[in-house]
mmCIF file of C-alpha atoms in Angstrom:
data_model
loop_
_atom_site.group_PDB
_atom_site.id
_atom_site.type_symbol
_atom_site.label_atom_id
_atom_site.label_comp_id
_atom_site.label_asym_id
_atom_site.label_seq_id
_atom_site.Cartn_x
_atom_site.Cartn_y
_atom_site.Cartn_z
ATOM 1 C CA MET A 1 97.757 61.062 -82.671
ATOM 2 C CA LYS A 2 93.799 61.521 -82.433
ATOM 3 C CA ILE A 3 93.700 58.253 -80.216
ATOM 4 C CA PHE A 4 96.448 59.981 -77.848
ATOM 5 C CA LEU A 5 94.446 63.472 -77.809
ATOM 6 C CA ALA A 6 91.294 61.688 -76.983
ATOM 7 C CA ILE A 7 92.689 59.673 -74.268
ATOM 8 C CA VAL A 8 94.496 63.063 -72.696
ATOM 9 C CA LEU A 9 91.354 64.722 -72.955
ATOM 10 C CA ALA A 10 89.487 61.858 -71.163
ATOM 11 C CA ALA A 11 92.162 61.821 -68.542
ATOM 12 C CA VAL A 12 92.041 65.576 -68.116
ATOM 13 C CA ILE A 13 88.137 65.727 -67.962
ATOM 14 C CA GLY A 14 87.743 62.834 -65.630
ATOM 15 C CA TYR A 15 90.389 64.258 -63.229
ATOM 16 C CA ILE A 16 88.840 67.641 -62.829
ATOM 17 C CA LEU A 17 85.210 66.681 -62.586
ATOM 18 C CA GLY A 18 86.167 63.941 -60.137
ATOM 19 C CA SER A 19 87.902 66.441 -57.921
ATOM 20 C CA LEU A 20 84.416 68.119 -57.425
ATOM 21 C CA ASN A 21 84.021 66.415 -54.559
ATOM 22 C CA PHE A 22 80.094 67.408 -53.509
ATOM 23 C CA SER A 23 80.108 65.578 -50.138
ATOM 24 C CA ILE A 24 83.095 68.342 -49.420
ATOM 25 C CA ILE A 25 80.939 71.119 -51.388
ATOM 26 C CA ILE A 26 77.407 70.339 -50.000
ATOM 27 C CA VAL A 27 78.396 69.918 -46.272
ATOM 28 C CA LYS A 28 80.429 73.246 -46.496
ATOM 29 C CA ILE A 29 77.559 75.080 -47.797
ATOM 30 C CA MET A 30 74.901 73.801 -45.898
ATOM 31 C CA ARG A 31 76.582 73.104 -42.401
ATOM 32 C CA HIS A 32 79.652 75.267 -42.804
ATOM 33 C CA GLU A 33 81.763 72.410 -41.878
ATOM 34 C CA ASP A 34 84.641 70.150 -43.471
ATOM 35 C CA ILE A 35 83.153 66.444 -43.751
ATOM 36 C CA ARG A 36 86.747 65.279 -43.623
ATOM 37 C CA THR A 37 86.747 66.299 -39.802
ATOM 38 C CA MET A 38 83.431 64.505 -39.090
ATOM 39 C CA GLY A 39 82.389 61.007 -38.325
ATOM 40 C CA SER A 40 84.927 58.715 -39.957
ATOM 41 C CA ARG A 41 86.357 61.725 -42.008
ATOM 42 C CA ASN A 42 85.651 60.386 -45.246
ATOM 43 C CA ALA A 43 84.268 62.482 -47.752
ATOM 44 C CA GLY A 44 81.769 60.266 -49.122
ATOM 45 C CA LEU A 45 77.871 59.633 -48.997
ATOM 46 C CA THR A 46 77.642 57.154 -46.090
ATOM 47 C CA ASN A 47 79.567 59.431 -43.853
ATOM 48 C CA THR A 48 77.548 62.694 -45.011
ATOM 49 C CA TYR A 49 74.413 60.658 -44.249
ATOM 50 C CA ARG A 50 75.499 59.607 -40.855
ATOM 51 C CA CYS A 51 76.875 63.204 -39.926
ATOM 52 C CA CYS A 52 74.665 65.508 -41.802
ATOM 53 C CA GLY A 53 71.602 63.629 -42.635
ATOM 54 C CA PRO A 54 69.264 62.907 -45.632
ATOM 55 C CA THR A 55 69.120 66.274 -47.347
ATOM 56 C CA CYS A 56 73.010 66.791 -47.551
ATOM 57 C CA ALA A 57 73.305 63.168 -48.624
ATOM 58 C CA LEU A 58 70.977 63.231 -51.260
ATOM 59 C CA LEU A 59 72.575 66.400 -52.596
ATOM 60 C CA THR A 60 75.835 64.450 -52.449
ATOM 61 C CA LEU A 61 74.402 61.499 -54.032
ATOM 62 C CA VAL A 62 73.036 63.600 -57.225
ATOM 63 C CA GLY A 63 76.024 65.707 -57.607
ATOM 64 C CA ASP A 64 78.602 62.741 -57.508
ATOM 65 C CA ILE A 65 76.602 60.358 -59.942
ATOM 66 C CA SER A 66 76.053 63.515 -62.086
ATOM 67 C CA LYS A 67 79.928 64.192 -62.457
ATOM 68 C CA GLY A 68 80.529 60.573 -63.160
ATOM 69 C CA VAL A 69 77.928 60.509 -65.994
ATOM 70 C CA LEU A 70 79.230 63.520 -67.332
ATOM 71 C CA ALA A 71 82.853 62.710 -67.384
ATOM 72 C CA VAL A 72 82.156 59.574 -69.537
ATOM 73 C CA ALA A 73 79.860 61.438 -71.661
ATOM 74 C CA LEU A 74 81.935 64.249 -72.567
ATOM 75 C CA SER A 75 84.972 62.157 -73.042
ATOM 76 C CA ARG A 76 83.318 59.836 -75.408
ATOM 77 C CA LEU A 77 81.504 62.546 -77.155
ATOM 78 C CA PHE A 78 85.094 64.333 -78.102
ATOM 79 C CA ALA A 79 86.451 61.353 -79.104
ATOM 80 C CA GLY A 80 83.862 60.674 -81.606
ATOM 81 C CA LEU A 81 84.220 64.267 -82.632
ATOM 82 C CA LEU A 82 87.988 63.584 -83.213
ATOM 83 C CA ASN A 83 87.138 60.001 -84.977
ATOM 84 C CA ALA A 84 89.517 58.454 -82.501
ATOM 85 C CA GLY A 85 88.018 54.707 -82.386
ATOM 86 C CA LEU A 86 89.885 51.791 -82.117
ATOM 87 C CA SER A 87 88.228 50.262 -85.201
ATOM 88 C CA PRO A 88 86.427 51.262 -88.428
ATOM 89 C CA ASP A 89 83.591 51.534 -87.055
ATOM 90 C CA ASN A 90 84.655 54.299 -84.504
ATOM 91 C CA ASP A 91 84.597 52.449 -81.451
ATOM 92 C CA THR A 92 84.826 55.006 -78.677
ATOM 93 C CA HIS A 93 83.708 52.635 -75.981
ATOM 94 C CA TYR A 94 87.426 52.086 -74.329
ATOM 95 C CA ILE A 95 87.396 56.132 -73.603
ATOM 96 C CA GLY A 96 84.737 55.694 -70.712
ATOM 97 C CA TYR A 97 87.024 53.548 -68.832
ATOM 98 C CA ILE A 98 89.646 56.151 -69.366
ATOM 99 C CA ALA A 99 87.736 58.891 -67.899
ATOM 100 C CA GLY A 100 86.148 56.659 -65.164
ATOM 101 C CA LEU A 101 89.365 55.802 -63.854
ATOM 102 C CA CYS A 102 90.529 59.488 -63.863
ATOM 103 C CA ALA A 103 86.949 60.628 -62.153
ATOM 104 C CA ILE A 104 87.809 57.987 -59.557
ATOM 105 C CA LEU A 105 91.240 59.354 -59.167
ATOM 106 C CA GLY A 106 90.011 62.852 -58.920
ATOM 107 C CA HIS A 107 87.595 62.086 -56.313
ATOM 108 C CA VAL A 108 90.143 59.902 -54.103
ATOM 109 C CA PHE A 109 92.741 62.567 -54.664
ATOM 110 C CA PRO A 110 91.046 66.189 -55.465
ATOM 111 C CA VAL A 111 93.168 68.957 -56.861
ATOM 112 C CA PHE A 112 90.810 71.293 -55.275
ATOM 113 C CA TYR A 113 90.842 69.830 -51.714
ATOM 114 C CA ASN A 114 94.421 69.210 -50.778
ATOM 115 C CA PHE A 115 94.314 65.816 -52.640
ATOM 116 C CA LYS A 116 91.794 64.564 -49.658
ATOM 117 C CA GLY A 117 88.689 63.239 -50.924
ATOM 118 C CA GLY A 118 86.627 60.068 -50.934
ATOM 119 C CA LYS A 119 86.588 56.488 -51.859
ATOM 120 C CA GLY A 120 85.149 56.467 -55.321
ATOM 121 C CA VAL A 121 82.710 54.014 -55.071
ATOM 122 C CA LEU A 122 79.636 56.234 -56.324
ATOM 123 C CA VAL A 123 81.980 57.798 -58.989
ATOM 124 C CA GLY A 124 82.821 54.608 -60.224
ATOM 125 C CA VAL A 125 79.020 53.021 -60.393
ATOM 126 C CA SER A 126 77.793 56.489 -61.939
ATOM 127 C CA ALA A 127 80.720 55.981 -64.911
ATOM 128 C CA PHE A 128 79.356 52.920 -65.799
ATOM 129 C CA ILE A 129 75.749 54.328 -66.346
ATOM 130 C CA ILE A 130 77.093 55.600 -69.683
ATOM 131 C CA ILE A 131 79.676 52.862 -70.267
ATOM 132 C CA ASP A 132 77.488 50.082 -70.083
ATOM 133 C CA PRO A 133 74.192 50.378 -68.155
ATOM 134 C CA LEU A 134 74.042 46.839 -67.635
ATOM 135 C CA VAL A 135 77.081 46.509 -65.686
ATOM 136 C CA SER A 136 75.977 49.406 -63.755
ATOM 137 C CA LEU A 137 72.369 47.827 -63.128
ATOM 138 C CA ALA A 138 74.568 44.406 -62.079
ATOM 139 C CA LEU A 139 76.712 46.439 -59.707
ATOM 140 C CA MET A 140 74.143 47.925 -58.081
ATOM 141 C CA LEU A 141 72.095 44.831 -57.662
ATOM 142 C CA ILE A 142 75.020 43.098 -55.822
ATOM 143 C CA PHE A 143 75.563 46.203 -53.735
ATOM 144 C CA ILE A 144 71.799 45.953 -52.580
ATOM 145 C CA ALA A 145 71.864 42.393 -52.191
ATOM 146 C CA VAL A 146 75.063 42.279 -49.806
ATOM 147 C CA MET A 147 73.938 45.562 -48.140
ATOM 148 C CA VAL A 148 70.119 43.712 -46.969
ATOM 149 C CA MET A 149 72.068 40.773 -45.948
ATOM 150 C CA THR A 150 74.906 42.129 -43.819
ATOM 151 C CA LYS A 151 74.192 45.927 -43.392
ATOM 152 C CA TYR A 152 77.921 46.703 -44.163
ATOM 153 C CA VAL A 153 78.146 49.403 -46.878
ATOM 154 C CA SER A 154 81.809 48.939 -47.069
ATOM 155 C CA LEU A 155 81.543 44.980 -47.675
ATOM 156 C CA SER A 156 78.886 45.564 -50.306
ATOM 157 C CA SER A 157 80.773 48.105 -52.118
ATOM 158 C CA LEU A 158 83.899 45.708 -52.227
ATOM 159 C CA LEU A 159 82.193 42.697 -53.496
ATOM 160 C CA ALA A 160 80.434 44.713 -56.289
ATOM 161 C CA THR A 161 83.496 46.370 -57.039
ATOM 162 C CA ALA A 162 85.286 43.054 -57.099
ATOM 163 C CA TYR A 163 82.675 41.718 -59.631
ATOM 164 C CA GLY A 164 82.878 44.685 -61.606
ATOM 165 C CA PRO A 165 85.807 43.693 -64.157
ATOM 166 C CA LEU A 166 83.876 40.091 -64.703
ATOM 167 C CA ALA A 167 80.678 41.773 -65.270
ATOM 168 C CA VAL A 168 82.245 44.121 -67.844
ATOM 169 C CA LEU A 169 83.639 40.769 -69.887
ATOM 170 C CA LEU A 170 80.533 38.686 -69.420
ATOM 171 C CA ILE A 171 77.919 41.430 -70.010
ATOM 172 C CA SER A 172 79.646 43.158 -73.272
ATOM 173 C CA TRP A 173 80.893 39.598 -74.893
ATOM 174 C CA ILE A 174 77.478 37.767 -74.145
ATOM 175 C CA VAL A 175 74.732 40.084 -73.828
ATOM 176 C CA ASP A 176 76.362 43.219 -75.986
ATOM 177 C CA ASP A 177 77.424 40.873 -78.730
ATOM 178 C CA CYS A 178 81.179 42.512 -78.535
ATOM 179 C CA SER A 179 83.886 40.035 -79.597
ATOM 180 C CA PHE A 180 85.807 37.930 -77.139
ATOM 181 C CA GLY A 181 88.831 40.493 -77.542
ATOM 182 C CA ARG A 182 87.107 43.371 -77.673
ATOM 183 C CA SER A 183 85.389 42.472 -74.098
ATOM 184 C CA PHE A 184 88.574 41.401 -72.577
ATOM 185 C CA LEU A 185 90.154 44.819 -73.643
ATOM 186 C CA TYR A 186 87.033 46.554 -71.903
ATOM 187 C CA MET A 187 87.588 44.033 -68.816
ATOM 188 C CA LEU A 188 91.232 45.097 -68.829
ATOM 189 C CA LEU A 189 90.814 48.683 -68.657
ATOM 190 C CA SER A 190 88.034 48.338 -65.931
ATOM 191 C CA ILE A 191 90.501 46.367 -63.813
ATOM 192 C CA PRO A 192 92.321 49.608 -62.519
ATOM 193 C CA MET A 193 88.956 51.304 -61.590
ATOM 194 C CA ALA A 194 88.012 48.302 -59.403
ATOM 195 C CA GLY A 195 91.472 48.299 -57.848
ATOM 196 C CA MET A 196 91.597 52.051 -57.125
ATOM 197 C CA VAL A 197 88.390 51.467 -55.026
ATOM 198 C CA ILE A 198 89.655 48.568 -53.132
ATOM 199 C CA TRP A 199 92.547 49.927 -52.343
ATOM 200 C CA CYS A 200 90.601 52.979 -50.683
ATOM 201 C CA HIS A 201 88.843 50.715 -48.691
ATOM 202 C CA ARG A 202 91.736 48.915 -47.109
ATOM 203 C CA GLY A 203 90.854 50.273 -43.606
ATOM 204 C CA ASN A 204 87.472 49.199 -43.816
ATOM 205 C CA ILE A 205 88.895 45.768 -44.837
ATOM 206 C CA GLN A 206 91.017 45.620 -41.932
ATOM 207 C CA ARG A 207 87.745 46.545 -39.664
ATOM 208 C CA LEU A 208 85.941 43.976 -41.028
ATOM 209 C CA LYS A 209 88.490 41.313 -40.287
ATOM 210 C CA GLU A 210 88.742 42.741 -36.649
ATOM 211 C CA GLY A 211 84.547 42.753 -36.531
ATOM 212 C CA THR A 212 84.712 46.560 -36.029
ATOM 213 C CA GLU A 213 83.151 47.982 -38.735
ATOM 214 C CA SER A 214 80.199 50.019 -38.326
ATOM 215 C CA LYS A 215 76.887 48.502 -39.914
ATOM 216 C CA PHE A 216 74.822 51.110 -41.674
ATOM 217 C CA SER A 217 71.788 52.638 -39.876
ATOM 218 C CA PHE A 218 68.787 54.954 -41.059
ATOM 219 C CA LYS A 219 69.057 56.424 -37.814
ATOM 220 C CA ILE A 220 71.392 59.733 -37.588
ATOM 221 C CA PRO A 221 73.149 59.930 -34.195
ATOM 222 C CA ASN A 222 75.547 62.601 -34.945
ATOM 223 C CA LYS A 223 72.858 64.995 -36.447
ATOM 224 C CA LYS A 224 73.178 68.432 -34.664
#
């Protein structure tokens, strides 16, 4: 019963915080426009930067990172208070993956914005800052490396995301010294998070195949 309650709380907290799409909020406050009608129409960091400039993008970055971190931190706090661990040592690590997945779902399908949001990359990475900082670091390094080589934000996001479950398994098992069984469980819990982000990039995948995907540039052509 305690574990069930912890899971429900994690899902609700993650989804509600994830639904607070800061790209939509910041652009509405600062530009009085809807980012979902601008540029690629994606309510995410890259489109915010391209259409509204670095100030809006920076505020979006801070907001979306904060909600991922807060969703996992609060969910694990409540799970600990409920003593809802999976083992006698009250391991509540698993709850972070549930909160992270629901935060991504909230970001992609925000209840406050007619279920039309972003793609969840930043929220997923920020969730790992609390779930496992080394996994978060590994994913960011992969993203940066691919970005430097290709200039494609979407490809960088896809490759980092696809590597995520394997990073979870290897880092928790080898570096964090968890048992293989527990590490494997964490990997299984991370797969839906990765799957959701990759699914949201299906349009980008098609454009990458066709060679029509836009490369990232610090130039802001659409800024008014």
